[in-house]
PDB file of C-alpha atoms in Angstrom:
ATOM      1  CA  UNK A 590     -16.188 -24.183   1.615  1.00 30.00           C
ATOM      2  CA  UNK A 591     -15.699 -20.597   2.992  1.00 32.00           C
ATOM      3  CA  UNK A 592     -12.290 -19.090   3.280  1.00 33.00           C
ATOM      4  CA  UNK A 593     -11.356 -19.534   7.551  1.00 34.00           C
ATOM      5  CA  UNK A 594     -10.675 -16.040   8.424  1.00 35.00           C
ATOM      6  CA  UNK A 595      -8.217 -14.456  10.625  1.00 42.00           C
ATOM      7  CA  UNK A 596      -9.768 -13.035  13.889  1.00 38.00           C
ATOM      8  CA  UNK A 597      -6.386 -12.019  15.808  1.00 42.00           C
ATOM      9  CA  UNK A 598      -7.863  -8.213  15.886  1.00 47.00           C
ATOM     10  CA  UNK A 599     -11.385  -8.609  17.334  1.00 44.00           C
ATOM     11  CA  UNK A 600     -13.095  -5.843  15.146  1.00 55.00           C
ATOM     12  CA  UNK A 601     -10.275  -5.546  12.383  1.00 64.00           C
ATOM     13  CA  UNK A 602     -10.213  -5.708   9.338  1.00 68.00           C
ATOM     14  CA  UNK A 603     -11.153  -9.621   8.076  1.00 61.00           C
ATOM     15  CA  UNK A 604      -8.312 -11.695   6.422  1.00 56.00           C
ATOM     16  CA  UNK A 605      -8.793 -14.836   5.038  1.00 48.00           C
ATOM     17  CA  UNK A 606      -6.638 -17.781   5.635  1.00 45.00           C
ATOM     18  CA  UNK A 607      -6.974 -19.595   2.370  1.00 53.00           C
ATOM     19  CA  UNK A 608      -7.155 -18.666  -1.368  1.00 61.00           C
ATOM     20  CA  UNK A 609      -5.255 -16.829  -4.130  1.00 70.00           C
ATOM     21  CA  UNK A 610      -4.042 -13.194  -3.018  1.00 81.00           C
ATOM     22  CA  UNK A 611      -5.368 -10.555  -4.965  1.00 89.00           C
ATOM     23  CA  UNK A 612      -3.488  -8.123  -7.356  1.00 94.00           C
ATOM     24  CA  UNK A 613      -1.973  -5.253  -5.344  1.00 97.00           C
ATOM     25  CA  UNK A 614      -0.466  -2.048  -7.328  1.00 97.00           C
ATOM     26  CA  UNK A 615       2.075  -0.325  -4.923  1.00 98.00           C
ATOM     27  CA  UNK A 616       2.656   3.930  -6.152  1.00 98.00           C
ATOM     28  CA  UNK A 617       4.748   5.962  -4.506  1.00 98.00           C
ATOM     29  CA  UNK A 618       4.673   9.713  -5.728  1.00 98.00           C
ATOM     30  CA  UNK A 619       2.114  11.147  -8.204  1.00 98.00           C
ATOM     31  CA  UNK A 620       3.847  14.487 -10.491  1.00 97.00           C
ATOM     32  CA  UNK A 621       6.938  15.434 -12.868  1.00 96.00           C
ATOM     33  CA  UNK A 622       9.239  11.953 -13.349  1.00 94.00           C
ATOM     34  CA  UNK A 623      11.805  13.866 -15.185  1.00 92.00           C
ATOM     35  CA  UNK A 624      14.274  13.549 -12.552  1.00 93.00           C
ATOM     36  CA  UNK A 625      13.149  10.396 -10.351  1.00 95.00           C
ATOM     37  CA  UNK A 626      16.606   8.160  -9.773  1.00 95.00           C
ATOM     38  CA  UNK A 627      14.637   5.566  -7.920  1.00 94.00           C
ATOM     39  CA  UNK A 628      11.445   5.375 -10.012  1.00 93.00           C
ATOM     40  CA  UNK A 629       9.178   5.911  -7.601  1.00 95.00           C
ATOM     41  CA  UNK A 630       7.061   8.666  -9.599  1.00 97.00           C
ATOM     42  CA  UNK A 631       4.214   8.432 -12.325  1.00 98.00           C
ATOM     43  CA  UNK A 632       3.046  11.154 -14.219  1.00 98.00           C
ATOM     44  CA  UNK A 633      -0.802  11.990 -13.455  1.00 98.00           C
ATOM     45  CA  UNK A 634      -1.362  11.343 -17.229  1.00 98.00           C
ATOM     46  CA  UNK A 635       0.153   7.613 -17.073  1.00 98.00           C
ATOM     47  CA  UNK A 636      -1.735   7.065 -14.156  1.00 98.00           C
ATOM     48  CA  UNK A 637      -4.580   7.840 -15.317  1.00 98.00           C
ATOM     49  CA  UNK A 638      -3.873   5.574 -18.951  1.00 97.00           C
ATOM     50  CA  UNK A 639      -3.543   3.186 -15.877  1.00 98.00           C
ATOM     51  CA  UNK A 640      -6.933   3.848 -13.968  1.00 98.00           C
ATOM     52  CA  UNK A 641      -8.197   3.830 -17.453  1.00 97.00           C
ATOM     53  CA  UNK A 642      -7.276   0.205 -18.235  1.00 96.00           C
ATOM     54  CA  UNK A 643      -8.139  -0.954 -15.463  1.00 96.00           C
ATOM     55  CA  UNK A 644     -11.770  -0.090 -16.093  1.00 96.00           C
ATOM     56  CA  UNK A 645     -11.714  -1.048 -19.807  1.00 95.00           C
ATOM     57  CA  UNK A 646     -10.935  -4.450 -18.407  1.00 95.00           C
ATOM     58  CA  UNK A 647     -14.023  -4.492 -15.828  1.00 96.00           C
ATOM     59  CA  UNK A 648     -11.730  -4.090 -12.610  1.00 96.00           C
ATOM     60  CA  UNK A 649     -12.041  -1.348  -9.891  1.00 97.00           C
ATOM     61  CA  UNK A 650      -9.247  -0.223  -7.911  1.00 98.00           C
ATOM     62  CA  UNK A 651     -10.136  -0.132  -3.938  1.00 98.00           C
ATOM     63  CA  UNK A 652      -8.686   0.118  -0.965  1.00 98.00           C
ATOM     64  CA  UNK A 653      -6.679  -2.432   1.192  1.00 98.00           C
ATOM     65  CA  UNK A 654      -9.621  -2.361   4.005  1.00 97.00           C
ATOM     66  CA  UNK A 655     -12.053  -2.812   0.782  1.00 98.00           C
ATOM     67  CA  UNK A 656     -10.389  -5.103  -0.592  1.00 97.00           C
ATOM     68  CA  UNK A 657      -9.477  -7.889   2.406  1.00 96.00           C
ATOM     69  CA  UNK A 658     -13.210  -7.758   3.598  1.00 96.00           C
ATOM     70  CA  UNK A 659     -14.544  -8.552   0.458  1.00 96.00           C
ATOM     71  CA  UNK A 660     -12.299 -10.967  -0.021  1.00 94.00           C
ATOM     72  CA  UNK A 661     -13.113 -12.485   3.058  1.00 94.00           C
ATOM     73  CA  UNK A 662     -16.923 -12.758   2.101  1.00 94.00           C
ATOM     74  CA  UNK A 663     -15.742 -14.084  -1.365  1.00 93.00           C
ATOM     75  CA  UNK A 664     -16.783 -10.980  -2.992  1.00 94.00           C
ATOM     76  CA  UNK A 665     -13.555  -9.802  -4.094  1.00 94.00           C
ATOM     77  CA  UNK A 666     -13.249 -10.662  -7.864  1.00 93.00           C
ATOM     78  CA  UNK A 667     -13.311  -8.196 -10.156  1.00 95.00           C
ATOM     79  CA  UNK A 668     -11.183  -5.665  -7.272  1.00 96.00           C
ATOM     80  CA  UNK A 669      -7.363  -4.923  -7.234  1.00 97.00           C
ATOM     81  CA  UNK A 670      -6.091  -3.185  -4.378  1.00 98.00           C
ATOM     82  CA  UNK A 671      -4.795   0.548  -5.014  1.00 98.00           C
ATOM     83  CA  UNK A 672      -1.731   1.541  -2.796  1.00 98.00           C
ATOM     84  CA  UNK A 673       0.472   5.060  -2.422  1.00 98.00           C
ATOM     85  CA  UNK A 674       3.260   4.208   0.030  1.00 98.00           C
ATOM     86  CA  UNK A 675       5.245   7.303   1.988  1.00 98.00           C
ATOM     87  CA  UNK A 676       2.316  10.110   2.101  1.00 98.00           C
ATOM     88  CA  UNK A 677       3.494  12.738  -0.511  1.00 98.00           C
ATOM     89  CA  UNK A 678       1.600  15.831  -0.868  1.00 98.00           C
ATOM     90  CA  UNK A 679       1.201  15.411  -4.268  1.00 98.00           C
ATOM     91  CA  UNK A 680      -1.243  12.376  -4.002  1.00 98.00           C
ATOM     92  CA  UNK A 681      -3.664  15.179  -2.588  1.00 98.00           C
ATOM     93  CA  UNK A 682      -3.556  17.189  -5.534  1.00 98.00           C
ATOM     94  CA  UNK A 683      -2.538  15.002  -8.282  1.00 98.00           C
ATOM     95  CA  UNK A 684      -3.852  11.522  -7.383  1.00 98.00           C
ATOM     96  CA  UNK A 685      -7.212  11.869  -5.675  1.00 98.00           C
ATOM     97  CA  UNK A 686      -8.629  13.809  -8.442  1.00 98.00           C
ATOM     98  CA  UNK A 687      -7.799  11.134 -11.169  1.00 98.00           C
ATOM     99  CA  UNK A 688      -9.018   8.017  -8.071  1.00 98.00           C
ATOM    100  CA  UNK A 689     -12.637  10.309  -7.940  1.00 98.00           C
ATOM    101  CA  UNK A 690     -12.924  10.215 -11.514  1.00 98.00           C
ATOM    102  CA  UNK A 691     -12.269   6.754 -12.358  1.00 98.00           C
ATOM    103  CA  UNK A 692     -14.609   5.727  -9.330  1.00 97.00           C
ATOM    104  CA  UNK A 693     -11.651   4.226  -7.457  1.00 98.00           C
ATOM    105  CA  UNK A 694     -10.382   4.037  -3.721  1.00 98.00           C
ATOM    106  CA  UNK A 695      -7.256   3.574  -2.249  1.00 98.00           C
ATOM    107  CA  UNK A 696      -5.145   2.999   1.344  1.00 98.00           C
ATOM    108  CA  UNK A 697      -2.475   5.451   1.506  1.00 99.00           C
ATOM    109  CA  UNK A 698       0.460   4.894   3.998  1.00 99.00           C
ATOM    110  CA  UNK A 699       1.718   7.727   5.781  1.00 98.00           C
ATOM    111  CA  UNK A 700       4.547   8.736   7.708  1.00 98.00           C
ATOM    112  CA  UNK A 701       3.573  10.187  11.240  1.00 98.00           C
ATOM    113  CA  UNK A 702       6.664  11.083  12.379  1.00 98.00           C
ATOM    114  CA  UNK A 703       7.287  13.373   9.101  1.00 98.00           C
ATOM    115  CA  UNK A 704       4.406  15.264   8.328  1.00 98.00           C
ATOM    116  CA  UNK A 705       5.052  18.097   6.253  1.00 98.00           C
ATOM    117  CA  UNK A 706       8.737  16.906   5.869  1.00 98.00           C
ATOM    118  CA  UNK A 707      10.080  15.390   2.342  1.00 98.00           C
ATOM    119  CA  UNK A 708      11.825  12.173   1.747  1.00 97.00           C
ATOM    120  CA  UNK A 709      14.674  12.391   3.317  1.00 96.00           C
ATOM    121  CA  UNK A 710      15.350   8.559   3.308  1.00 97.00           C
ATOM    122  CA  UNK A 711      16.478   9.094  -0.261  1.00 96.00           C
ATOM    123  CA  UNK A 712      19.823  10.502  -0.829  1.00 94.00           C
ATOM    124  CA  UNK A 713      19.783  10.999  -4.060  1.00 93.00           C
ATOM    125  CA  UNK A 714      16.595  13.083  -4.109  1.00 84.00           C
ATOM    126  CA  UNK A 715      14.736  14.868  -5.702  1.00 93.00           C
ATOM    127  CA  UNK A 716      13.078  16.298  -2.688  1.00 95.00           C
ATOM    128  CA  UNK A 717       9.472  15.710  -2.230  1.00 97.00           C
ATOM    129  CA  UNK A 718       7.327  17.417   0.330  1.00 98.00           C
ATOM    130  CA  UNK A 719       5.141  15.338   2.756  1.00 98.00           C
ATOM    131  CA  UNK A 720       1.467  15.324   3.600  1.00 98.00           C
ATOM    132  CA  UNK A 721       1.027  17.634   6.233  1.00 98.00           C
ATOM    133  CA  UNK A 722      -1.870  16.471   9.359  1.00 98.00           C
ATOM    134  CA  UNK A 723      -4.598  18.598   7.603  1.00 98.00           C
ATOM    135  CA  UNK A 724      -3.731  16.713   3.950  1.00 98.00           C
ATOM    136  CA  UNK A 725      -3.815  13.535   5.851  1.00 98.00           C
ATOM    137  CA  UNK A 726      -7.511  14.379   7.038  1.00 98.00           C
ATOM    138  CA  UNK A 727      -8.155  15.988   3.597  1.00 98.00           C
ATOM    139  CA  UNK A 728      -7.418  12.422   2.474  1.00 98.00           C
ATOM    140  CA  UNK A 729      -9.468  10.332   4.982  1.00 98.00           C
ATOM    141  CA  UNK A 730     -12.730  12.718   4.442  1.00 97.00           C
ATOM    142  CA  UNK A 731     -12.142  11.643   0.789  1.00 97.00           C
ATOM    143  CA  UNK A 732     -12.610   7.967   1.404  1.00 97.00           C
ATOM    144  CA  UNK A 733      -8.714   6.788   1.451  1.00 98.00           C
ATOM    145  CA  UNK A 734      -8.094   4.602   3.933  1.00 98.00           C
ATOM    146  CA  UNK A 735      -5.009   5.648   6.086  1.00 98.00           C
ATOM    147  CA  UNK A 736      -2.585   3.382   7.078  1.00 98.00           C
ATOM    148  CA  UNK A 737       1.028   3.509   8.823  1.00 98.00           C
ATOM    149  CA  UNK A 738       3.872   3.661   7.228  1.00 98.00           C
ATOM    150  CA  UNK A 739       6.352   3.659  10.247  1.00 98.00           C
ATOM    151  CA  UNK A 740       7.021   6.802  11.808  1.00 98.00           C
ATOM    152  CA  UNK A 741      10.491   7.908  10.182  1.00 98.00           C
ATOM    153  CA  UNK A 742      10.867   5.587   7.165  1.00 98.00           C
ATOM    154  CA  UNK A 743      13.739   3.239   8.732  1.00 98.00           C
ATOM    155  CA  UNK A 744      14.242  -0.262   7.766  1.00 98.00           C
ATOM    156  CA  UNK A 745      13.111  -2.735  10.518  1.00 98.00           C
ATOM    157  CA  UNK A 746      14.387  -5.612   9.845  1.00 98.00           C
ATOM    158  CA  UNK A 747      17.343  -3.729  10.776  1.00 98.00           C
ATOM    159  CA  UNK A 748      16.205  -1.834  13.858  1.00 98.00           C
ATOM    160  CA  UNK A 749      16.772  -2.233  17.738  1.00 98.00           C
ATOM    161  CA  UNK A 750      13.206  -3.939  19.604  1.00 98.00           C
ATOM    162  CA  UNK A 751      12.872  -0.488  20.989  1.00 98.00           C
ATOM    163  CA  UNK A 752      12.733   0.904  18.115  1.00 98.00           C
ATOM    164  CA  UNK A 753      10.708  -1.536  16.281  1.00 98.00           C
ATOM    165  CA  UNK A 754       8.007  -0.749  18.900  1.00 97.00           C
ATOM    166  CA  UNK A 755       8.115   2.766  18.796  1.00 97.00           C
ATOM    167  CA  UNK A 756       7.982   3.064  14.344  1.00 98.00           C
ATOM    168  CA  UNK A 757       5.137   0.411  14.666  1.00 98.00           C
ATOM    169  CA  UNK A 758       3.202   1.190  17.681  1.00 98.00           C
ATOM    170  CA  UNK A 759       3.404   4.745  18.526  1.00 98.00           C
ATOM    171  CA  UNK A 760       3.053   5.410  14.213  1.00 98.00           C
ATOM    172  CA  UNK A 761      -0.486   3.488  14.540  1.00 98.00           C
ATOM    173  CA  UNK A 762      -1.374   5.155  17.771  1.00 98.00           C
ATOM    174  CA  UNK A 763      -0.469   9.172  16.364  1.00 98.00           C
ATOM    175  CA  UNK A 764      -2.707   8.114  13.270  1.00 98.00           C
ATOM    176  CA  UNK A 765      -5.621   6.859  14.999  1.00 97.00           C
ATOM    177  CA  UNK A 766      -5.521  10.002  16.922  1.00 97.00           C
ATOM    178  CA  UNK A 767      -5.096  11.944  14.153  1.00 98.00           C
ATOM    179  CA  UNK A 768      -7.976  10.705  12.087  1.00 97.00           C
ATOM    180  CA  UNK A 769     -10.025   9.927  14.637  1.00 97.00           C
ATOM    181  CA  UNK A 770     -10.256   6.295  13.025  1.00 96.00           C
ATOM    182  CA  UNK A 771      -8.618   3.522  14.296  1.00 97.00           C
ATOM    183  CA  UNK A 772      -5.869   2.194  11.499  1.00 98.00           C
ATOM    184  CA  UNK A 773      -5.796  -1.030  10.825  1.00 98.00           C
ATOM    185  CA  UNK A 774      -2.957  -1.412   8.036  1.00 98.00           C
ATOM    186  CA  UNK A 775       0.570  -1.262   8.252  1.00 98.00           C
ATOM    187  CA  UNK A 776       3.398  -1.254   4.772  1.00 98.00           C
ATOM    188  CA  UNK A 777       7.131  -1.592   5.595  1.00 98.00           C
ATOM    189  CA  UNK A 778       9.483   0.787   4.517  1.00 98.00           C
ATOM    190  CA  UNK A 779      11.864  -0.378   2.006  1.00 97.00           C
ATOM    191  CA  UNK A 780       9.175  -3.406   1.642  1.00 96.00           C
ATOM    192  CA  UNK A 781      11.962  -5.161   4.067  1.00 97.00           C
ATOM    193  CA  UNK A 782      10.347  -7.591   6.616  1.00 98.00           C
ATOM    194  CA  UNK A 783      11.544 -10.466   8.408  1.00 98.00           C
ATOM    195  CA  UNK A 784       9.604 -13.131  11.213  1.00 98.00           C
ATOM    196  CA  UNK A 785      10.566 -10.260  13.696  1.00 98.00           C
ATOM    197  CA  UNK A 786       8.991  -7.353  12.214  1.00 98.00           C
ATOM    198  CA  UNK A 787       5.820  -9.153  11.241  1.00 98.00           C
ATOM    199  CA  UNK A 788       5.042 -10.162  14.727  1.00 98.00           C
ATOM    200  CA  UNK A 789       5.831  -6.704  16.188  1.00 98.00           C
ATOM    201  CA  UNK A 790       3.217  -5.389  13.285  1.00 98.00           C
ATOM    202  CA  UNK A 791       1.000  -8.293  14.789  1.00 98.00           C
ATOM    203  CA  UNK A 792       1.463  -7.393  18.233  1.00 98.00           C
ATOM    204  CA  UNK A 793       0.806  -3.703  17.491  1.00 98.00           C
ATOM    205  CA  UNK A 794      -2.950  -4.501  16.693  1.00 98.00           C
ATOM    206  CA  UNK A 795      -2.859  -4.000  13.245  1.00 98.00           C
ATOM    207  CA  UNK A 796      -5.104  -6.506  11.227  1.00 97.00           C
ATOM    208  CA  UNK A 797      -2.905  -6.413   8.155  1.00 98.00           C
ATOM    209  CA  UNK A 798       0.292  -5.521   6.404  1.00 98.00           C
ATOM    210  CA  UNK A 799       1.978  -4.746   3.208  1.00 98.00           C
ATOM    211  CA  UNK A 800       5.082  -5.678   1.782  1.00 97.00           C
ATOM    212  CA  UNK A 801       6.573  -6.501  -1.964  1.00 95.00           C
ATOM    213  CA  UNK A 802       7.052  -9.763  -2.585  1.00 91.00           C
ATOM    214  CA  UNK A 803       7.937 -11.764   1.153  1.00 93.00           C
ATOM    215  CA  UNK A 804       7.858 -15.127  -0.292  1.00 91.00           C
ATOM    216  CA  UNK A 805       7.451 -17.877   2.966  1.00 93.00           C
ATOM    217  CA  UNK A 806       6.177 -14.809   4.930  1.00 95.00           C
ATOM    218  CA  UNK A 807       3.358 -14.001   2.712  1.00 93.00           C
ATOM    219  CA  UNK A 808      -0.126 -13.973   4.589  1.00 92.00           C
ATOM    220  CA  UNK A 809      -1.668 -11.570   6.436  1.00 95.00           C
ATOM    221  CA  UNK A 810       1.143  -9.666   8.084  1.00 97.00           C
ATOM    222  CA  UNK A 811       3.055 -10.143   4.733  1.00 96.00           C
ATOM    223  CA  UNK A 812       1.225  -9.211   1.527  1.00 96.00           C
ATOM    224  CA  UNK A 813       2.767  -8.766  -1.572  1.00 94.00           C
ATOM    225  CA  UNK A 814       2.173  -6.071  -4.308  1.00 95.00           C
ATOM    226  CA  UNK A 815       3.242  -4.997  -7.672  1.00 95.00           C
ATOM    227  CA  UNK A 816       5.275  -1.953  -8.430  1.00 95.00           C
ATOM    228  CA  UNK A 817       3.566   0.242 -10.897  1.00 97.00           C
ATOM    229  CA  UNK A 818       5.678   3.164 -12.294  1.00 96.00           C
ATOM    230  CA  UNK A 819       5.858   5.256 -15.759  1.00 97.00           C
ATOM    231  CA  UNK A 820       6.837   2.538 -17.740  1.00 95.00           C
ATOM    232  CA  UNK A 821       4.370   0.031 -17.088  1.00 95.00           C
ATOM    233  CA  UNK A 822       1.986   0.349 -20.335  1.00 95.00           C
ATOM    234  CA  UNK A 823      -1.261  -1.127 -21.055  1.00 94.00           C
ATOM    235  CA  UNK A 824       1.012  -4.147 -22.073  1.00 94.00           C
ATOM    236  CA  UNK A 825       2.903  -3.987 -18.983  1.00 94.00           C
ATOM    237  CA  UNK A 826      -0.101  -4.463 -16.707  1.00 94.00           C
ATOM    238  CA  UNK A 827      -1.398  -6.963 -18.707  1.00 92.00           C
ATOM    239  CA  UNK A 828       1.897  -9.211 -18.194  1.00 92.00           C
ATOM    240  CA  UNK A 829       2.255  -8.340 -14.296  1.00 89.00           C
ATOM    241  CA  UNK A 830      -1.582  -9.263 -13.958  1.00 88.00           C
ATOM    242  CA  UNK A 831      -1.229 -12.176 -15.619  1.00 86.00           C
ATOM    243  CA  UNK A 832       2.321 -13.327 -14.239  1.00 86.00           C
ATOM    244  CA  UNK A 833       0.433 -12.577 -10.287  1.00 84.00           C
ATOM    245  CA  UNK A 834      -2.492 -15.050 -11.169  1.00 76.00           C
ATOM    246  CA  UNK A 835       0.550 -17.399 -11.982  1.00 76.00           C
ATOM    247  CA  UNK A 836       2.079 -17.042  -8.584  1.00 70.00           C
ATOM    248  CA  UNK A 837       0.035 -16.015  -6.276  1.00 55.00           C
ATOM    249  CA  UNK A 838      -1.826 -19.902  -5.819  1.00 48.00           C
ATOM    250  CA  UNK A 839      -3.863 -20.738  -3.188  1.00 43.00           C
ATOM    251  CA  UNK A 840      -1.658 -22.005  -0.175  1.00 36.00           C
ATOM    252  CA  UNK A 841      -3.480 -23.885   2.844  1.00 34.00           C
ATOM    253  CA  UNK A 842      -3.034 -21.980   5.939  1.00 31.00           C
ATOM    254  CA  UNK A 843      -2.331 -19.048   4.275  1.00 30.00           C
TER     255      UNK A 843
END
């Protein structure tokens, strides 16, 4: 029997109700790891190793928009969803290149209410300059789907209403402008979310959302990814591929 599918967002994005979530990798920044305190950063040569493997094992990497409708039409095996959280500049000139070669797609989550800025969220550096609104088009007329980050980078679970509304609605309604496409995915900052959050995302419009691992929250507003970073080796994937298909069972309802 078909996967039921959630309708919420007339138009959106399809997201299935039922099945076995597939594997998401979550990247941050793309460039030199030598100084990167929160391991965040790959090197363009491991993620290409990376792209590489995935290929060699007859998967493509896609994007979150990709990925969910297929899934919804029961087409999605053989996909893994491809995600760069925060917008840096270098996934312009460091990531896309190595996505285009290995004949991959991905959603990258951007930060409207930074562009051109750097990551000031992380104290302890090093700073890392932002995609700017022509890199965010660059990006979009590339085939990567956009989605919204927040607008500052602030963790809502910890946030006022008001300004739960604002990062979430106003982030989704700069982008759409922006791109002239309407966005349809949303990724928490910090990968914090709570019942709250979720149902502002919800309420927002957007058809989908990305966290880490959200455990009784995990559906659509809620999905959970891997980390991927410059240690994870052919072996590496392998395990966290294999330890997902584990965990990630089909729930009803979900």
């Amino acid at each position: 029997m078909a996967a039921s599918v959630d309708s919420a967002v007339p138009g959106a994005v399809p997201v299935p109700r039922q099945g076995p979530f597939p594997w998401v990798a979550m990247y941050h920044s793309v460039g030199d790891c030598s100084h990167d305190p929160y391991r965040v950063t790959v090197t363009p040569e491991r993620l290409e190793r990376q792209l590489s493997w995935l290929r060699r094992r007859g998967l493509r990497g896609v994007s979150m928009g990709e990925l969910l409708t297929a899934r919804a039409r029961g087409e999605a095996r053989g996909l893994v969803g491809l995600t760069f959280d925060d917008g840096y500049a270098d996934f312009v000139t460091d990531a896309l290149p190595l996505l285009r070669r290995w004949g991959c797609r991905a959603t990258l989550f951007v930060l409207p209410g930074r562009l051109g800025g750097d990551n000031a969220w992380d104290p302890l550096g090093p700073r890392k300059q932002l995609l700017a609104a022509d890199g965010i088009r660059h990006a979009a007329a590339e085939g990567v789907e956009i989605g919204s980050h927040g607008l500052t980078h602030v963790d809502l679970t910890r946030a006022d209403d008001r300004t739960l509304r604002t990062e979430v609605a106003e982030s989704r309604a700069r982008l759409t402008e922006l791109t002239g496409v309407r966005t349809d995915g949303f990724c928490y900052p910090y990968g914090t979310v709570d019942a709250r959050v979720a149902e502002a995302v919800r309420e927002a419009g957007y058809s989908y959302a990305c966290a880490i691992d959200p455990g009784p929250l995990t559906g659509p507003y809620a999905l959970p990814r891997a980390h991927v970073g410059q240690g994870d080796t052919a072996l590496r994937l392998h395990l966290k591929l294999r330890l997902h298909r584990l965990r990630r069972r089909p729930v009803e309802g979900r």
